Coordinates of C-alpha atoms in Angstrom, one line a residue:
X1 CA -20.2 16.4 -31.5
X2 CA -22.0 13.4 -30.2
X3 CA -24.6 14.0 -27.4
X4 CA -26.3 11.1 -25.7
X5 CA -28.1 12.7 -22.8
X6 CA -31.2 14.1 -24.4
X7 CA -34.1 13.9 -22.0
X8 CA -32.0 13.9 -18.8
X9 CA -32.8 16.6 -16.4
X10 CA -30.1 19.3 -16.4
X11 CA -28.3 20.9 -13.5
X12 CA -30.6 23.9 -13.7
X13 CA -33.4 21.7 -12.3
X14 CA -32.0 21.4 -8.8
X15 CA -30.5 24.0 -6.4
X16 CA -26.7 24.5 -6.7
X17 CA -26.1 23.6 -3.1
X18 CA -27.7 20.2 -3.5
X19 CA -25.6 19.4 -6.5
X20 CA -22.4 20.4 -4.6
X21 CA -23.5 18.2 -1.7
X22 CA -24.0 15.2 -4.0
X23 CA -20.6 15.7 -5.7
X24 CA -18.8 16.3 -2.4
X25 CA -20.3 13.0 -1.1
X26 CA -19.0 11.2 -4.2
X27 CA -15.5 12.7 -3.6
X28 CA -15.7 11.8 0.1
X29 CA -16.3 8.1 -0.8
X30 CA -13.5 8.4 -3.4
X31 CA -11.2 9.7 -0.7
X32 CA -12.0 6.8 1.6
X33 CA -11.1 4.2 -1.0
X34 CA -8.0 6.1 -2.1
X35 CA -6.3 5.5 1.3
X36 CA -8.1 2.4 2.4
X37 CA -5.3 0.0 1.4
X38 CA -2.7 2.1 3.2
X39 CA -4.7 1.9 6.5
X40 CA -5.1 -1.9 6.0
X41 CA -1.4 -2.5 5.0
X42 CA 0.0 -3.3 8.5
X43 CA -2.7 -5.8 9.1
X44 CA -2.3 -7.3 5.6
X45 CA 1.4 -7.7 6.2
X46 CA 0.8 -9.5 9.5
X47 CA -1.9 -11.7 8.1
X48 CA 0.0 -12.8 5.0
X49 CA 3.5 -12.7 6.5
X50 CA 4.9 -10.5 3.7
X51 CA 7.8 -8.0 3.9
X52 CA 7.0 -4.3 4.0
X53 CA 8.7 -3.8 0.7
X54 CA 6.4 -6.3 -1.0
X55 CA 3.4 -4.0 -0.2
X56 CA 4.9 -1.2 -2.3
X57 CA 3.4 -2.3 -5.7
X58 CA 0.0 -2.9 -4.1
X59 CA 0.0 0.5 -2.6
X60 CA 1.1 2.1 -5.8
X61 CA -1.4 0.2 -8.0
X62 CA -4.3 2.5 -7.2
X63 CA -2.2 5.5 -8.2
X64 CA -1.3 3.8 -11.5
X65 CA -5.0 3.0 -12.1
X66 CA -6.0 6.5 -11.3
X67 CA -3.6 7.8 -13.9
X68 CA -5.4 5.7 -16.5
X69 CA -8.8 6.4 -15.0
X70 CA -8.6 10.2 -15.3
X71 CA -7.9 10.0 -19.0
X72 CA -10.5 7.3 -19.7
X73 CA -13.1 9.1 -17.5
X74 CA -12.4 12.4 -19.2
X75 CA -13.0 11.0 -22.6
X76 CA -16.3 9.4 -21.5
X77 CA -17.4 12.6 -19.8
X78 CA -16.8 14.7 -22.9
X79 CA -18.4 12.2 -25.3
X80 CA -21.4 11.0 -23.3
X81 CA -21.8 13.4 -20.4
X82 CA -20.6 14.0 -16.9
X83 CA -23.5 12.1 -15.2
X84 CA -22.9 8.7 -17.0
X85 CA -19.1 9.0 -16.5
X86 CA -19.6 9.7 -12.8
X87 CA -22.0 6.8 -12.4
X88 CA -19.6 4.4 -14.2
X89 CA -16.7 5.6 -12.1
X90 CA -18.5 5.1 -8.8
X91 CA -19.8 1.7 -9.9
X92 CA -16.3 0.6 -11.0
X93 CA -14.5 1.6 -7.8
X94 CA -17.3 0.3 -5.6
X95 CA -17.3 -3.2 -7.1
X96 CA -13.6 -3.6 -7.2
X97 CA -13.1 -2.2 -3.7
X98 CA -15.6 -4.8 -2.5
X99 CA -13.7 -7.5 -4.4
X100 CA -10.5 -6.4 -2.7
X101 CA -12.0 -7.6 0.6
X102 CA -12.0 -11.2 -0.7
X103 CA -8.6 -11.2 -2.4
X104 CA -6.6 -14.4 -1.5
X105 CA -3.1 -13.2 -2.2
X106 CA -1.1 -10.0 -2.7
X107 CA -1.0 -10.4 -6.5
X108 CA -4.7 -10.4 -6.8
X109 CA -5.1 -7.6 -4.3
X110 CA -2.6 -5.5 -6.4
X111 CA -4.6 -6.1 -9.6
X112 CA -7.9 -5.3 -7.9
X113 CA -6.4 -2.1 -6.4
X114 CA -5.3 -1.1 -9.9
X115 CA -8.9 -1.6 -11.2
X116 CA -10.3 0.3 -8.2
X117 CA -8.0 3.2 -9.1
X118 CA -9.4 3.4 -12.6
X119 CA -12.8 4.0 -11.2
X120 CA -11.6 6.5 -8.7
X121 CA -9.6 8.4 -11.3
X122 CA -12.7 8.6 -13.6
X123 CA -14.7 10.4 -10.9
X124 CA -12.4 13.4 -10.4
X125 CA -12.4 15.2 -13.8
X126 CA -16.1 14.7 -14.3
X127 CA -17.0 15.8 -10.8
X128 CA -15.0 19.0 -11.3
X129 CA -16.4 19.6 -14.8
X130 CA -20.0 19.2 -13.5
X131 CA -19.5 21.6 -10.7
X132 CA -17.7 24.1 -13.0
X133 CA -20.5 24.0 -15.5
X134 CA -23.4 24.0 -13.0
X135 CA -22.6 26.6 -10.3
X136 CA -22.8 30.4 -10.8
X137 CA -19.6 32.5 -11.0
X138 CA -20.0 33.8 -7.5
X139 CA -19.9 30.3 -5.8
X140 CA -17.9 28.3 -8.4
X141 CA -14.5 28.4 -6.8
X142 CA -15.8 27.7 -3.3
X143 CA -17.9 24.9 -4.6
X144 CA -15.0 23.2 -6.4
X145 CA -12.9 23.7 -3.3
X146 CA -15.5 22.1 -1.0
X147 CA -15.8 19.2 -3.5
X148 CA -12.1 18.6 -3.7
X149 CA -11.6 19.1 0.1
X150 CA -14.0 16.2 0.6
X151 CA -11.2 13.8 -0.7
X152 CA -8.8 14.3 2.3
X153 CA -11.9 14.4 4.6
X154 CA -12.8 11.0 3.3
X155 CA -9.3 9.8 4.1
X156 CA -9.6 11.2 7.6
X157 CA -13.0 9.5 8.1
X158 CA -11.4 6.3 6.7
X159 CA -8.6 6.5 9.2
X160 CA -11.1 6.8 12.0
X161 CA -13.3 3.9 10.8
X162 CA -10.3 1.7 10.0
X163 CA -8.7 2.3 13.4
X164 CA -11.8 0.8 15.0
X165 CA -12.8 -1.8 12.5
X166 CA -9.4 -3.4 11.7
X167 CA -8.6 -4.4 15.3
X168 CA -12.1 -5.6 16.0
X169 CA -13.1 -7.3 12.7
X170 CA -10.0 -7.4 10.5
X171 CA -8.7 -5.6 7.4
X172 CA -11.1 -7.3 5.0
X173 CA -14.1 -5.6 6.6
X174 CA -12.4 -2.2 6.4
X175 CA -11.9 -2.7 2.6
X176 CA -15.5 -4.0 2.3
X177 CA -16.9 -0.8 3.8
X178 CA -15.2 1.1 1.0
X179 CA -17.2 -0.9 -1.5
X180 CA -20.6 -1.2 0.3
X181 CA -21.0 2.5 1.1
X182 CA -20.6 3.9 -2.5
X183 CA -22.7 1.0 -3.9
X184 CA -25.5 2.1 -1.6
X185 CA -25.0 5.8 -2.5
X186 CA -25.0 4.9 -6.2
X187 CA -28.8 4.7 -6.0
X188 CA -29.1 8.3 -4.8
X189 CA -26.7 9.5 -7.5
X190 CA -28.8 7.7 -10.1
X191 CA -32.0 9.3 -8.8
X192 CA -30.8 12.9 -8.1
X193 CA -27.5 13.7 -9.9
X194 CA -28.3 15.8 -13.0
X195 CA -26.4 16.3 -16.2
X196 CA -24.5 19.5 -16.8
X197 CA -26.9 22.0 -18.6
X198 CA -23.9 23.5 -20.4
X199 CA -22.9 20.1 -21.7
X200 CA -26.4 19.5 -23.0
X201 CA -26.6 22.8 -24.7
X202 CA -25.0 22.7 -28.1
X203 CA -25.1 26.5 -28.3
X204 CA -22.7 26.7 -25.5
X205 CA -19.9 25.4 -27.7
X206 CA -18.7 27.9 -30.3
X207 CA -18.4 26.8 -33.9
X208 CA -14.6 27.0 -33.8
X209 CA -14.5 24.5 -30.9
X210 CA -16.8 21.7 -32.2
X211 CA -14.9 18.4 -32.2
X212 CA -14.9 16.5 -35.4
X213 CA -15.9 12.9 -35.2
X214 CA -12.9 10.7 -34.5
X215 CA -10.6 13.6 -33.6
X216 CA -8.1 12.3 -31.0
X217 CA -7.8 13.8 -27.5
X218 CA -4.1 14.5 -27.9
X219 CA -4.8 16.4 -31.1
X220 CA -7.4 18.5 -29.4
X221 CA -5.4 19.3 -26.3
X222 CA -2.2 20.1 -28.3
X223 CA -4.0 22.1 -30.9
X224 CA -3.0 25.7 -31.6
X225 CA -5.7 26.9 -29.2
X226 CA -4.8 24.7 -26.3
X227 CA -1.1 23.9 -26.6
X228 CA 0.2 26.4 -24.2
X229 CA -2.5 25.7 -21.6
X230 CA -1.9 22.0 -21.8
X231 CA 1.9 22.1 -21.4
X232 CA 1.7 24.6 -18.6
X233 CA -0.9 22.6 -16.7
X234 CA 0.9 19.3 -17.2
X235 CA 4.1 20.7 -15.8
X236 CA 2.3 22.3 -12.8
X237 CA 0.2 19.2 -12.0
X238 CA 3.3 16.9 -12.3
X239 CA 5.3 19.0 -9.8
X240 CA 2.4 19.6 -7.4
X241 CA 1.6 15.9 -7.1
X242 CA 5.2 15.0 -6.5
X243 CA 5.2 17.3 -3.5
X244 CA 1.7 16.4 -2.2
X245 CA 2.1 12.7 -2.4
X246 CA 5.7 12.7 -1.1
X247 CA 4.3 14.3 2.1
X248 CA 1.3 12.0 2.2
X249 CA 3.4 8.9 1.7
X250 CA 6.6 9.6 3.6
X251 CA 5.9 12.2 6.3
X252 CA 5.3 9.7 9.1
X253 CA 8.5 7.8 8.1
X254 CA 10.5 11.0 8.0
X255 CA 9.3 12.1 11.5
X256 CA 9.7 8.6 13.1
X257 CA 13.2 8.2 11.6
X258 CA 14.2 11.5 13.2
X259 CA 13.4 10.2 16.7
X260 CA 9.7 11.2 17.0
X261 CA 7.5 8.5 18.5
X262 CA 4.9 6.8 16.2
X263 CA 1.9 8.5 17.7
X264 CA 3.3 12.0 17.2
X265 CA 4.5 11.1 13.7
X266 CA 0.9 10.1 12.7
X267 CA -0.4 13.3 14.3
X268 CA 2.0 15.2 12.0
X269 CA 0.2 13.7 9.0
X270 CA -3.2 14.6 10.5
X271 CA -2.1 18.3 10.9
X272 CA -0.8 18.2 7.3
X273 CA -4.3 17.2 6.1
X274 CA -6.2 19.4 8.4
X275 CA -4.4 22.6 7.5
X276 CA -4.5 21.5 3.9
X277 CA -8.3 21.6 4.0
X278 CA -8.3 24.9 5.8
X279 CA -5.9 26.4 3.3
X280 CA -8.0 25.2 0.4
X281 CA -11.1 26.8 1.8
X282 CA -9.2 30.1 2.4
X283 CA -7.8 29.8 -1.2
X284 CA -11.3 29.9 -2.7
X285 CA -11.7 33.4 -1.0
X286 CA -8.3 34.6 -2.2
X287 CA -8.7 33.4 -5.8
X288 CA -11.9 35.6 -6.1
X289 CA -9.9 38.6 -5.1
X290 CA -6.4 38.0 -6.5
X291 CA -7.0 35.5 -9.3
X292 CA -5.2 32.1 -9.8
X293 CA -1.7 33.3 -10.8
X294 CA -0.9 35.1 -7.5
X295 CA -2.5 32.4 -5.4
X296 CA -0.5 29.6 -7.1
X297 CA 2.8 31.4 -6.7
X298 CA 2.0 32.0 -3.1
X299 CA 1.2 28.3 -2.5
X300 CA 4.6 27.4 -3.9
X301 CA 6.2 29.9 -1.5
X302 CA 4.4 28.2 1.4
X303 CA 5.6 24.8 0.4
X304 CA 9.2 25.9 0.2
X305 CA 9.0 27.8 3.5
X306 CA 7.2 25.0 5.3
X307 CA 9.6 22.4 4.0
X308 CA 12.6 24.5 5.1
X309 CA 11.1 24.9 8.6
X310 CA 10.6 21.2 8.9
X311 CA 14.2 20.6 7.9
X312 CA 15.5 23.2 10.3
X313 CA 13.6 21.7 13.2
X314 CA 14.7 18.1 12.4
X315 CA 18.4 19.2 12.4
X316 CA 18.4 21.0 15.8
X317 CA 17.1 20.5 19.3
X318 CA 13.5 19.6 18.4
X319 CA 10.6 21.9 19.2
X320 CA 7.5 19.8 18.4
X321 CA 5.2 22.9 18.2
X322 CA 7.6 24.6 15.7
X323 CA 7.8 21.4 13.7
X324 CA 4.0 21.2 13.5
X325 CA 4.0 24.9 12.4
X326 CA 6.2 23.9 9.5
X327 CA 4.1 20.9 8.6
X328 CA 0.9 23.1 8.7
X329 CA 2.4 25.6 6.4
X330 CA 3.6 23.0 3.9
X331 CA 0.2 21.2 4.1
X332 CA -1.7 24.4 3.5
X333 CA 0.4 25.2 0.5
X334 CA 0.4 21.7 -1.0
X335 CA -3.4 21.1 -0.7
X336 CA -4.3 24.7 -1.9
X337 CA -2.0 24.3 -4.8
X338 CA -3.8 21.0 -5.8
X339 CA -7.3 22.5 -5.5
X340 CA -6.4 25.7 -7.3
X341 CA -4.9 23.8 -10.2
X342 CA -8.1 21.7 -10.7
X343 CA -10.1 25.0 -10.6
X344 CA -7.7 26.5 -13.2
X345 CA -8.0 23.5 -15.5
X346 CA -11.8 23.7 -15.4
X347 CA -11.6 27.4 -16.2
X348 CA -8.9 27.0 -19.0
X349 CA -10.6 24.4 -21.2
X350 CA -13.9 24.9 -23.0
X351 CA -16.9 22.6 -22.5
X352 CA -16.2 20.2 -25.3
X353 CA -12.8 19.1 -23.9
X354 CA -13.0 20.2 -20.3
X355 CA -13.3 16.7 -18.7
X356 CA -10.4 15.4 -20.9
X357 CA -8.3 18.5 -20.2
X358 CA -8.8 18.0 -16.4
X359 CA -8.4 14.3 -16.7
X360 CA -5.1 14.3 -18.7
X361 CA -3.6 17.0 -16.5
X362 CA -4.5 14.9 -13.4
X363 CA -3.2 11.8 -15.1
X364 CA 0.2 13.4 -15.7
X365 CA 0.1 14.5 -12.2
X366 CA -0.5 10.9 -11.0
X367 CA 2.8 10.0 -12.8
X368 CA 4.4 12.5 -10.3
X369 CA 2.6 10.8 -7.5
X370 CA 3.9 7.4 -8.5
X371 CA 7.4 8.8 -8.9
X372 CA 7.2 10.2 -5.4
X373 CA 6.7 6.7 -4.0
X374 CA 9.8 5.4 -5.7
X375 CA 11.9 8.6 -5.2
X376 CA 11.2 8.7 -1.4
X377 CA 12.0 5.0 -0.9
X378 CA 15.3 5.5 -2.7
X379 CA 16.4 8.7 -1.1
X380 CA 15.5 7.8 2.5
X381 CA 17.8 4.7 2.4
X382 CA 21.0 6.7 1.8
X383 CA 23.0 8.7 4.3
X384 CA 21.4 12.0 5.3
X385 CA 18.4 10.8 3.4
X386 CA 15.9 12.9 5.3
X387 CA 17.8 16.1 4.6
X388 CA 18.2 15.3 0.9
X389 CA 14.6 14.3 0.6
X390 CA 13.5 17.7 2.0
X391 CA 15.8 19.6 -0.3
X392 CA 14.4 17.8 -3.3
X393 CA 10.8 18.4 -2.2
X394 CA 11.7 22.1 -1.5
X395 CA 13.1 22.4 -5.1
X396 CA 10.2 20.7 -7.0
X397 CA 7.8 23.7 -6.7
X398 CA 10.1 25.5 -9.2
X399 CA 8.5 23.2 -11.8
X400 CA 5.1 24.5 -10.7
X401 CA 6.3 28.1 -10.9
X402 CA 7.4 27.5 -14.4
X403 CA 4.0 26.2 -15.4
X404 CA 2.2 28.9 -13.6
X405 CA 4.2 31.7 -15.4
X406 CA 3.7 30.0 -18.8
X407 CA -0.1 29.7 -18.3
X408 CA -2.0 32.2 -20.4
X409 CA -5.6 31.5 -19.2
X410 CA -5.5 32.2 -15.5
X411 CA -8.7 32.7 -13.5
X412 CA -9.0 36.5 -13.2
X413 CA -10.1 38.3 -10.0
X414 CA -13.8 38.5 -9.8
X415 CA -14.3 40.7 -6.8
X416 CA -12.5 43.7 -5.4

């Protein structure tokens, strides 16, 4: 197997917490750019005089790019190292995010958002692989959780920045910030981010796992050793991202169409994200004591229970506090499910195909995210669309349950 990182310092040369901080900062910036176009969309619509429906392809373009980027980035990471793949990913999404700020029409902005998404997608599998291979067993799950939780935190910071910058300076400056900040941070990544010591160590890869030159990713992931793991993860990721992105994309619309004012509807999304981060951190504690199987099944239960509570409140005399409770439960379940699946993918695949395993699983999941955008738009236009939408979202976790039960390499409990 080709190794091209000889001479680079390994992750053993810096403290674990510094590496996690670096990776979390990368994910934070990734999270900002992931939602930057959504924050700018109303101002773009007003500036260019386009219909709301015309913004759909532009908003979905980054998700499509991320689906490609996770697969491409995973391949680069397994062939050439986590560090160069991360550097390339950050550089890519920084440059194209900056170019988005000078786009002159919606077509070019859509193309540039797609290219930005490729860079963002390349970051995630390599960041998770680097943390999984560089942090001790005791802190690995918490470190991966903190790194992934930085993504929605980046979105929340982006919302705060955009809410001030866009009215004062315009949407172009808001998008430009998403390119300038990571470009500046790229220097620190170049200087301080190490390569995975396990990736550099050939002895870490067993003889039966060595990849032959030219062997395809699909052949590796669907080999006898990994077929069950791959199919189970793809099914679980697909279902989980349908649920997560359905809520991220459509929750404000669902709430406002049910008679809730705009400010309260936006706060509903904020609570969804906040309790998602809190649940993810709690999940890192649970997984050490119960393992991944029990935690994943419990998160599916939380999604179903929270979705049912939301639907119940929207179809009776509304209690906003009870509604927020349902949103919090669903957000906790959806985000913890996402984080735990990434940790499981990092655990389930060996070093030589870890980034590709994570990347392809996330890429299939992005297909679910893209589907959620189209599915929500279609369902919410029909009679009783909100109720039907919530029923569908409440049923999708059954796909995840099927994947979880089929998985044969769960993370075992590490503490009692």
